[in-house]
Coordinates of C-alpha atoms and ligand atoms in Angstrom, one line a residue:
M125 CA 392.8 238.7 61.0
K126 CA 395.7 236.4 60.7
K127 CA 395.8 233.1 62.5
Y128 CA 398.2 230.2 62.5
I129 CA 397.4 226.6 63.1
F130 CA 400.6 224.5 63.6
I131 CA 400.3 220.7 63.1
T132 CA 403.0 218.6 64.6
G133 CA 403.4 214.8 64.7
G134 CA 404.3 212.6 67.6
V135 CA 405.6 209.1 68.2
L136 CA 406.2 208.0 64.6
S137 CA 405.8 209.0 61.0
S138 CA 403.1 208.1 58.5
L139 CA 400.2 209.0 60.9
G140 CA 398.5 211.1 58.3
K141 CA 399.5 214.6 59.4
G142 CA 399.1 215.7 55.8
I143 CA 395.5 214.5 55.6
T144 CA 394.8 216.0 59.0
A145 CA 396.2 219.4 57.9
S146 CA 394.2 219.2 54.7
S147 CA 391.0 218.2 56.5
I148 CA 391.3 221.1 58.9
G149 CA 392.0 223.4 56.0
A150 CA 389.0 222.1 54.0
L151 CA 386.6 222.5 57.0
L152 CA 387.8 226.1 57.5
K153 CA 387.6 226.9 53.9
H154 CA 384.0 225.5 53.7
S155 CA 383.3 227.8 56.6
G156 CA 384.1 230.8 54.4
L157 CA 387.6 231.6 55.5
K158 CA 390.6 232.2 53.3
I159 CA 393.1 229.5 54.0
G160 CA 396.8 229.2 53.3
M161 CA 398.7 226.0 53.6
L162 CA 402.4 225.4 54.3
K163 CA 404.4 222.2 54.5
I164 CA 407.8 222.5 56.1
D165 CA 410.2 219.6 55.3
P166 CA 413.2 219.2 57.6
Y167 CA 415.4 217.4 55.0
I168 CA 418.4 219.1 53.4
N169 CA 417.4 218.7 49.7
I170 CA 416.4 222.0 48.2
D171 CA 413.3 220.3 46.9
P172 CA 412.3 216.6 46.4
G173 CA 412.8 217.0 42.6
T174 CA 415.9 214.9 42.4
M175 CA 414.7 212.2 44.8
S176 CA 413.5 208.8 43.4
P177 CA 409.8 208.3 43.7
L178 CA 410.7 205.2 45.7
E179 CA 412.5 207.4 48.2
H180 CA 409.9 210.0 48.9
G181 CA 406.7 209.1 46.9
E182 CA 405.5 211.4 44.2
V183 CA 407.0 214.8 43.4
F184 CA 404.1 217.2 43.2
V185 CA 404.3 220.2 40.8
T186 CA 402.6 223.6 41.4
D187 CA 401.3 226.0 38.8
D188 CA 404.4 228.2 39.3
G189 CA 406.7 225.2 38.6
A190 CA 407.9 224.2 42.0
E191 CA 408.7 220.6 42.7
T192 CA 407.2 220.0 46.1
D193 CA 406.3 217.4 48.7
L194 CA 403.3 215.3 47.9
D195 CA 401.4 216.8 50.8
L196 CA 400.8 219.9 48.7
G197 CA 398.8 217.6 46.4
N198 CA 396.6 216.7 49.3
Y199 CA 396.2 220.4 50.2
E200 CA 395.0 221.2 46.7
R201 CA 392.8 218.2 46.4
F202 CA 391.1 219.0 49.7
L203 CA 390.9 222.7 49.4
D204 CA 390.2 222.9 45.7
A205 CA 392.7 225.7 45.3
P206 CA 396.2 226.0 43.7
F207 CA 399.1 226.7 46.0
S208 CA 402.4 228.2 45.0
K209 CA 406.1 227.5 45.7
K210 CA 405.7 229.5 49.0
A211 CA 403.6 226.6 50.4
N212 CA 406.6 224.3 50.8
F213 CA 410.1 224.8 52.0
T214 CA 412.9 222.7 53.3
T215 CA 415.9 223.0 55.6
G216 CA 418.0 223.1 52.4
Q217 CA 416.2 226.2 51.2
V218 CA 416.5 227.9 54.5
Y219 CA 420.3 227.3 54.8
S220 CA 420.8 228.2 51.2
S221 CA 419.1 231.6 51.7
V222 CA 421.0 232.4 54.9
I223 CA 424.4 231.4 53.4
D224 CA 423.6 233.5 50.3
N225 CA 422.8 236.4 52.5
E226 CA 426.0 235.9 54.4
R227 CA 428.0 236.0 51.2
K228 CA 426.3 239.2 50.2
G229 CA 427.4 240.7 53.6
K230 CA 423.8 241.2 54.7
Y231 CA 424.4 240.3 58.4
L232 CA 426.8 243.2 59.1
G233 CA 429.8 241.2 60.3
K234 CA 427.8 239.0 62.7
T235 CA 428.5 235.3 63.4
I236 CA 425.8 233.4 61.6
Q237 CA 424.0 230.9 63.9
V238 CA 421.0 228.7 64.1
V239 CA 419.5 231.1 66.6
P240 CA 418.7 233.8 65.5
H241 CA 419.6 233.6 61.8
I242 CA 418.2 230.3 60.7
V243 CA 415.2 230.6 63.0
D244 CA 414.5 234.2 61.7
E245 CA 414.6 232.9 58.1
I246 CA 412.1 230.2 59.0
K247 CA 409.8 232.7 60.7
E248 CA 409.9 235.0 57.7
R249 CA 409.0 232.2 55.3
I250 CA 406.1 231.2 57.5
I251 CA 404.8 234.7 57.6
S252 CA 405.2 235.2 53.9
A253 CA 403.3 231.9 53.2
G254 CA 400.4 233.2 55.1
A255 CA 400.4 236.7 53.6
D256 CA 397.1 236.4 51.7
S257 CA 395.1 234.2 54.1
D258 CA 392.9 234.5 57.2
V259 CA 394.3 231.3 58.6
L260 CA 397.5 229.6 57.7
V261 CA 397.7 225.9 58.4
I262 CA 401.3 224.8 58.8
E263 CA 402.3 221.2 58.8
L264 CA 405.8 220.4 60.2
G265 CA 407.2 217.3 58.6
G266 CA 408.9 214.6 60.7
T267 CA 408.3 213.7 64.3
V268 CA 408.7 215.7 67.4
G269 CA 412.0 214.7 68.9
D270 CA 413.9 214.5 65.5
I271 CA 417.1 216.5 65.7
E272 CA 416.5 218.2 62.3
G273 CA 413.1 219.5 63.5
L274 CA 414.4 221.6 66.3
P275 CA 415.1 224.9 64.6
F276 CA 411.5 224.8 63.2
L277 CA 410.0 224.1 66.6
E278 CA 412.0 227.0 68.0
A279 CA 410.8 229.2 65.2
I280 CA 407.2 228.4 65.8
R281 CA 407.6 228.8 69.6
E282 CA 409.1 232.3 68.9
L283 CA 406.2 233.2 66.6
K284 CA 403.7 232.1 69.4
H285 CA 405.7 234.3 71.8
T286 CA 405.5 237.4 69.7
L287 CA 401.9 237.0 68.5
P288 CA 398.7 237.6 70.6
S289 CA 397.8 234.3 72.3
E290 CA 394.6 233.9 70.2
D291 CA 396.5 234.0 67.0
T292 CA 398.3 230.6 67.2
L293 CA 397.0 227.1 67.9
F294 CA 399.0 223.9 68.2
V295 CA 397.5 220.6 67.1
H296 CA 399.4 217.4 67.8
V297 CA 398.7 214.3 65.7
T298 CA 399.8 211.2 67.7
L299 CA 399.5 207.5 68.0
V300 CA 397.6 205.6 70.7
P301 CA 398.8 202.0 70.1
Y302 CA 396.7 199.0 70.9
I303 CA 398.7 196.3 72.7
K304 CA 397.0 193.0 71.9
V305 CA 398.4 190.9 74.8
A306 CA 397.3 193.5 77.3
G307 CA 394.1 194.1 75.4
E308 CA 394.6 197.9 76.0
L309 CA 395.2 201.2 74.3
K310 CA 398.3 202.8 75.6
T311 CA 398.7 206.5 76.2
K312 CA 402.3 206.6 77.3
P313 CA 403.9 207.3 73.8
T314 CA 401.6 210.3 73.4
Q315 CA 402.4 211.6 76.9
H316 CA 406.1 211.4 76.1
S317 CA 405.8 213.2 72.8
V318 CA 403.6 216.0 74.3
Q319 CA 406.2 216.3 77.1
E320 CA 408.9 216.7 74.5
L321 CA 406.9 219.5 72.9
R322 CA 406.4 221.2 76.2
R323 CA 410.1 221.0 77.0
I324 CA 410.6 223.1 73.9
G325 CA 407.9 225.5 75.1
I326 CA 404.9 224.4 73.0
S327 CA 401.7 223.2 74.5
P328 CA 399.3 221.5 72.0
K329 CA 395.7 222.4 72.6
I330 CA 394.1 219.7 70.4
L331 CA 395.2 216.1 70.2
I332 CA 394.3 214.0 67.1
T333 CA 394.8 210.4 68.1
R334 CA 395.4 207.7 65.5
S335 CA 394.4 204.3 66.9
E336 CA 393.1 201.0 65.7
M337 CA 390.3 201.0 68.3
P338 CA 387.9 203.7 69.5
L339 CA 389.2 205.5 72.6
T340 CA 387.3 204.6 75.7
K341 CA 386.0 207.4 77.9
S342 CA 388.7 206.7 80.5
I343 CA 391.5 206.7 77.9
K344 CA 390.3 210.1 76.7
S345 CA 390.2 211.5 80.2
K346 CA 393.7 210.1 80.9
L347 CA 395.1 211.7 77.7
A348 CA 393.3 215.0 78.5
M349 CA 394.7 215.0 82.1
S350 CA 398.2 214.0 81.3
C351 CA 398.6 216.1 78.2
D352 CA 396.9 219.1 79.7
V353 CA 394.2 219.5 77.1
E354 CA 390.4 219.6 77.4
E355 CA 388.6 216.3 77.0
S356 CA 386.6 217.6 74.1
S357 CA 389.9 218.5 72.4
V358 CA 391.0 214.8 72.3
I359 CA 389.8 213.9 68.8
E360 CA 389.9 210.3 67.7
A361 CA 391.1 209.4 64.2
L362 CA 390.4 205.8 63.3
D363 CA 391.3 204.5 59.9
A364 CA 388.7 205.9 57.4
K365 CA 387.2 204.2 54.4
T366 CA 388.6 206.9 52.2
I367 CA 390.8 209.9 53.1
Y368 CA 387.9 212.2 52.0
E369 CA 385.9 210.9 55.0
V370 CA 388.4 212.4 57.4
P371 CA 387.1 216.0 57.4
L372 CA 383.6 214.7 58.0
K373 CA 384.8 212.5 60.9
L374 CA 386.7 215.4 62.5
L375 CA 383.6 217.7 62.1
A376 CA 381.4 215.1 63.7
Q377 CA 383.6 215.3 66.8
N378 CA 383.2 219.0 66.8
I379 CA 386.8 219.8 66.1
L380 CA 385.8 223.3 65.0
L381 CA 384.7 224.2 68.6
P382 CA 388.2 224.2 70.2
I383 CA 389.6 225.7 67.0
S384 CA 387.2 228.6 67.0
K385 CA 387.6 229.0 70.8
H386 CA 391.4 229.1 70.9
L387 CA 391.6 231.3 67.8
N388 CA 388.8 233.5 69.0
L389 CA 386.9 233.0 65.7
E390 CA 383.1 233.4 65.3
S391 CA 381.2 230.1 65.2
L392 CA 382.3 228.0 62.2
N393 CA 379.6 226.2 60.2
P394 CA 381.0 224.6 57.1
N395 CA 378.7 223.5 54.4
M396 CA 379.9 220.0 53.6
E397 CA 376.8 218.7 51.8
S398 CA 378.3 218.2 48.4
W399 CA 381.5 216.8 49.9
D400 CA 379.4 214.3 51.9
N401 CA 377.6 213.2 48.7
L402 CA 380.9 212.6 46.9
V403 CA 382.2 210.6 49.8
K404 CA 379.1 208.5 49.8
R405 CA 379.7 207.7 46.1
I406 CA 383.3 206.7 46.8
V407 CA 382.2 204.4 49.6
S408 CA 379.3 202.8 47.7
P409 CA 379.4 203.6 44.0
K410 CA 376.8 202.6 41.5
D411 CA 379.0 200.8 39.0
E412 CA 382.6 199.7 38.7
V413 CA 385.2 199.7 35.9
K414 CA 388.6 198.3 35.8
I415 CA 391.8 199.7 34.4
A416 CA 395.3 198.3 34.0
F417 CA 397.8 200.8 35.5
V418 CA 401.1 200.1 33.8
G419 CA 404.1 201.5 35.6
K420 CA 407.5 200.7 37.1
Y421 CA 407.2 202.2 40.6
I422 CA 404.2 200.2 41.5
K423 CA 405.7 198.7 44.6
L424 CA 405.3 202.2 46.2
K425 CA 401.8 203.3 45.3
E426 CA 402.6 206.8 46.8
S427 CA 404.7 207.4 43.6
Y428 CA 401.5 207.8 41.7
K429 CA 399.5 209.5 44.5
S430 CA 398.0 212.3 42.5
L431 CA 397.0 210.0 39.7
T432 CA 395.3 207.4 41.9
E433 CA 393.5 210.2 43.7
A434 CA 392.5 211.8 40.4
L435 CA 390.9 208.5 39.4
I436 CA 389.0 208.5 42.7
H437 CA 387.8 212.0 42.0
S438 CA 386.5 211.2 38.5
G439 CA 385.0 208.0 39.8
A440 CA 383.2 209.9 42.6
N441 CA 381.8 212.4 40.2
L442 CA 380.6 209.7 37.8
N443 CA 379.4 207.5 40.6
R444 CA 381.6 204.6 39.5
K445 CA 384.5 202.9 41.2
V446 CA 387.7 202.7 39.2
E447 CA 389.4 199.5 40.2
I448 CA 393.1 199.5 39.5
E449 CA 395.0 196.4 38.4
W450 CA 398.7 197.2 39.0
I451 CA 400.9 195.9 36.2
D452 CA 404.7 196.0 36.5
S453 CA 405.8 197.0 33.0
E454 CA 408.9 194.8 33.4
D455 CA 406.6 191.8 33.8
L456 CA 405.2 192.5 30.3
E457 CA 408.8 192.1 28.9
K458 CA 409.2 188.6 30.2
E459 CA 409.3 185.8 27.7
G460 CA 406.0 184.0 27.3
C461 CA 403.9 186.9 28.8
N462 CA 400.5 186.6 27.3
L463 CA 399.1 190.1 26.8
D464 CA 395.6 188.9 26.2
S465 CA 395.5 187.3 29.6
V466 CA 396.8 190.5 31.2
F467 CA 394.6 193.0 29.4
S468 CA 391.5 191.3 28.0
E469 CA 389.4 191.8 31.2
V470 CA 390.2 195.5 31.8
D471 CA 388.2 198.4 30.4
G472 CA 391.2 200.6 29.8
I473 CA 394.9 201.0 30.0
L474 CA 396.9 203.8 31.6
V475 CA 400.6 204.4 31.2
A476 CA 401.8 207.0 33.6
G477 CA 404.8 209.3 33.6
G478 CA 408.3 208.0 34.3
F479 CA 412.0 208.4 33.9
G480 CA 414.7 206.0 32.6
N481 CA 415.0 203.0 30.5
R482 CA 413.7 200.3 32.8
G483 CA 410.3 198.9 31.9
V484 CA 410.0 200.9 28.7
E485 CA 409.6 198.0 26.3
G486 CA 406.9 196.6 28.5
K487 CA 405.0 199.9 28.4
L488 CA 405.3 199.9 24.6
K489 CA 403.7 196.5 24.5
A490 CA 400.8 197.7 26.6
I491 CA 400.3 200.7 24.3
Q492 CA 400.3 198.5 21.2
Y493 CA 397.8 196.2 22.8
A494 CA 395.5 199.2 23.6
R495 CA 395.8 200.6 20.1
E496 CA 395.2 197.4 18.3
N497 CA 392.5 196.0 20.5
K498 CA 390.6 199.3 20.8
K499 CA 390.9 199.6 24.5
S500 CA 390.6 203.0 26.0
Y501 CA 394.1 204.4 26.5
L502 CA 395.4 207.3 28.5
G503 CA 399.1 208.0 28.2
I504 CA 400.5 210.6 30.5
C505 CA 403.8 212.4 29.8
L506 CA 406.1 209.4 29.2
G507 CA 402.9 207.6 28.4
M508 CA 402.3 210.0 25.5
Q509 CA 405.9 209.9 24.3
L510 CA 405.9 206.1 24.2
A511 CA 402.6 206.1 22.4
M512 CA 404.4 208.1 19.6
V513 CA 407.4 205.7 19.7
E514 CA 405.0 202.7 19.4
Y515 CA 403.1 204.3 16.5
A516 CA 406.3 205.2 14.7
R517 CA 407.7 201.7 15.1
N518 CA 404.6 199.7 14.3
V519 CA 402.6 201.9 12.0
L520 CA 405.1 204.2 10.3
K521 CA 407.5 201.2 10.3
L522 CA 410.4 203.2 11.6
E523 CA 411.7 200.3 13.5
D524 CA 414.5 202.1 15.3
A525 CA 412.2 205.0 16.5
N526 CA 412.9 205.9 20.1
S527 CA 413.2 208.7 22.6
I528 CA 416.7 210.0 22.9
E529 CA 416.2 209.6 26.6
F530 CA 416.7 205.8 26.0
D531 CA 419.0 205.9 22.9
K532 CA 421.1 209.0 22.5
D533 CA 422.2 208.1 19.0
C534 CA 418.9 206.9 17.7
K535 CA 418.3 207.5 14.0
N536 CA 414.6 208.3 14.4
P537 CA 414.3 210.3 17.5
V538 CA 410.6 210.9 17.6
I539 CA 411.1 212.2 21.2
Y540 CA 414.1 214.5 21.4
L541 CA 415.7 217.2 23.5
I542 CA 415.1 220.8 22.5
D543 CA 418.0 223.1 23.4
T544 CA 416.2 226.1 24.4
F545 CA 412.7 226.9 25.7
L546 CA 411.0 229.6 27.7
N547 CA 410.3 228.6 31.3
Q548 CA 407.2 229.4 33.4
S549 CA 408.2 233.1 33.9
G550 CA 409.2 233.6 30.3
E551 CA 413.0 233.3 30.9
K552 CA 415.1 231.4 28.4
Q553 CA 416.3 228.0 29.6
I554 CA 419.1 226.0 28.0
R555 CA 419.0 222.2 28.1
T556 CA 421.7 219.8 26.9
H557 CA 422.7 216.3 27.9
S558 CA 425.0 217.7 30.5
T559 CA 422.5 220.2 32.1
P560 CA 422.4 219.6 35.9
L561 CA 419.3 217.5 36.8
G562 CA 417.9 219.6 39.6
G563 CA 415.1 222.1 38.7
T564 CA 415.9 222.1 35.0
M565 CA 412.9 220.3 33.5
R566 CA 409.9 222.0 31.8
L567 CA 407.9 222.6 35.0
G568 CA 404.6 224.1 35.9
A569 CA 401.5 225.3 34.1
Y570 CA 401.6 226.1 30.4
K571 CA 398.7 226.9 28.1
C572 CA 397.8 224.4 25.5
N573 CA 395.6 224.9 22.4
T574 CA 393.2 222.1 21.7
K575 CA 392.3 221.0 18.2
V576 CA 388.7 221.4 16.9
G577 CA 386.8 218.1 16.9
S578 CA 389.4 216.4 19.1
K579 CA 388.7 214.2 22.2
L580 CA 390.8 216.6 24.1
R581 CA 388.7 219.6 23.2
E582 CA 385.5 217.6 23.9
A583 CA 386.9 216.6 27.3
Y584 CA 387.4 220.3 28.2
D585 CA 383.8 221.2 27.2
G586 CA 384.9 222.9 24.0
E587 CA 387.6 225.1 25.6
K588 CA 390.1 226.3 22.9
V589 CA 392.9 227.0 25.4
I590 CA 393.5 224.9 28.5
S591 CA 396.2 225.1 31.1
E592 CA 397.9 222.1 32.7
R593 CA 401.1 221.3 34.6
H594 CA 404.3 219.8 33.3
R595 CA 407.3 217.9 34.5
H596 CA 409.5 216.6 31.7
R597 CA 412.8 217.1 30.0
F598 CA 412.1 215.6 26.5
E599 CA 409.6 216.7 23.8
A600 CA 407.9 215.2 20.8
N601 CA 409.9 215.9 17.7
P602 CA 407.9 218.1 15.2
Q603 CA 409.9 216.7 12.3
Y604 CA 407.7 213.6 12.3
R605 CA 404.5 215.5 12.6
E606 CA 403.4 215.2 9.0
M607 CA 404.1 211.5 8.9
F608 CA 402.1 210.9 12.0
E609 CA 399.1 213.0 10.9
K610 CA 399.0 211.4 7.5
S611 CA 398.9 207.9 9.0
G612 CA 396.2 208.6 11.7
L613 CA 398.0 209.8 14.7
E614 CA 396.6 213.3 15.2
I615 CA 398.3 216.2 17.1
T616 CA 395.4 217.5 19.1
G617 CA 397.2 219.8 21.6
E618 CA 399.9 222.4 21.1
S619 CA 401.7 224.9 23.3
D620 CA 404.0 227.5 21.6
G621 CA 405.0 225.0 18.9
L622 CA 405.5 222.1 21.3
I623 CA 403.3 219.0 20.9
E624 CA 401.1 218.6 23.9
A625 CA 398.6 215.9 22.9
V626 CA 398.1 213.1 20.4
E627 CA 395.1 210.9 19.5
V628 CA 394.7 207.9 17.4
K629 CA 392.0 208.4 14.8
N630 CA 389.6 205.5 14.3
H631 CA 389.9 204.4 17.9
P632 CA 387.2 204.8 20.6
W633 CA 389.4 206.7 23.0
F634 CA 393.2 206.8 22.7
V635 CA 394.7 210.0 24.0
G636 CA 398.3 210.8 25.0
V637 CA 399.1 214.1 26.9
Q638 CA 402.5 215.6 27.5
F639 CA 401.2 217.4 30.6
H640 CA 400.2 215.8 34.0
P641 CA 396.5 216.2 34.3
E642 CA 396.5 214.5 37.7
F643 CA 398.1 217.5 39.3
T644 CA 395.0 219.7 38.9
S645 CA 392.4 217.1 39.9
R646 CA 390.4 217.8 43.1
L647 CA 387.6 215.9 44.7
E648 CA 385.1 218.6 43.9
T649 CA 386.5 219.5 40.5
P650 CA 388.0 216.4 38.8
N651 CA 390.5 216.9 36.1
K652 CA 388.8 216.9 32.7
T653 CA 391.3 214.7 30.8
I654 CA 391.0 212.0 33.5
L655 CA 387.2 212.4 33.7
A656 CA 386.9 211.9 30.0
F657 CA 389.1 208.8 30.2
V658 CA 387.0 207.3 33.1
K659 CA 383.8 208.2 31.2
S660 CA 385.2 206.3 28.1
L661 CA 385.6 203.1 30.0
K662 CA 383.0 200.4 29.1
Ligands
LIG745 N1 411.2 211.0 31.1 C1 410.3 211.8 30.2 C2 410.9 213.2 30.1 O1 411.7 213.6 30.8 C3 408.9 211.8 30.8 C4 408.8 212.5 32.1 C5 407.5 212.2 32.8 O2 406.8 211.2 32.4 N2 407.2 213.0 33.8 O3 410.5 213.9 29.2

């Protein structure tokens, strides 16, 4: 059995196609099927790795070291499964492969064209992404009608044409706007976007309608009639209290009926009981704690998507809400900023990953405050590196200590650049200041040995070796190791000689990790570093 569910978006972007795809995937997975997920991004970048978080939100990292769209994070969080680099491709990757093949002479003298060469490459990638699954859920980025989406729509139309009709299903996520002055929900934008799809040769069988108001019976009938779908296949998607409620809401409207009917699957009965319990705890938690989230991309919260979700997962599992107070690190640098008034009310301080000089001094102040005032502290990636810089400056009294990311000629580079390292597949990588930026960081999952008696080992229930994902260029400098350890900053995690975690002794909970624990956190299995941090609050 191999089935394909294609999810397209109509009218405008940001309708939550990713959450819809993830929710459908989660329901099918909980029904006992093996689910693959694929996100297709019509932009030209090879991957989002070189884009600013302000441009495209967070860059998600897979175990195998791919830098991907943040929707892959949603897939993993909802399906509680890791996906690989095959689960995301872009126009850039498609053209790059085709052009490579052309240079190698693989097309036997033909003229290379969008149809068939680009479209064939897209089809091959879709099929390969679904190789190990019963059902592959494919989310096409962008909106139907976008010029750059056309080759992808043609590819999925061709797939539909060649496969038996019960092997493909098209779901269209669309907007039904409420026009206040008319006091009405309007179906026209949806009609037009479905017409556009049909012009290409694709007929959606399920409509997921985003709207501010519930759909009336007559609006549902109108949508069904004009878009040529059954009325029971018009599924309403109002704003949910939490994204994790979406699968439950889709299930309550029997979305699995049209799915199983069109794909000719036996009846699907997902067991969502424990999911439901977790959602209840997110919606009405028993207690509440507050953390200060210190970062520099806080204007676009999507930049920290995995981390904010990870805090929700840990909270749900501990039945507590983690309230976030967003602190712009640059504000902490301003003259007269009173740290006490910023931090005295919070239960813990979190410094997340980041790149570049801006806001660094503010983060250092937040870290010093957490250390000296015994506030729970979690430093992730740059948050660990800066915890070491802060310790070196204020405890070891190496006043010019820094990361060479911020001061190339620094005399005490406690964070430095190693020249060579083995990448995820064991190949030697060379890094220098002039190494190109794309795809050259230490990326993906690496094993980390935890130290006996450390908070890190305790967080992982006594595991000696853990595995977490990375995305960074700079490393903690082992030259300073002894000085740190002698003065109370312990190295508690190591990976092949690289420093992976540090902890301040004589502090209730102060942990810095070089890895990104947020990338492996799921609603049903929260990440253990983050769970321990949330547990430590109050
Ligand atoms: N900028 C730092 C580095 O490249 C930290 C990266 C991060 O926080 N993800 O090492």
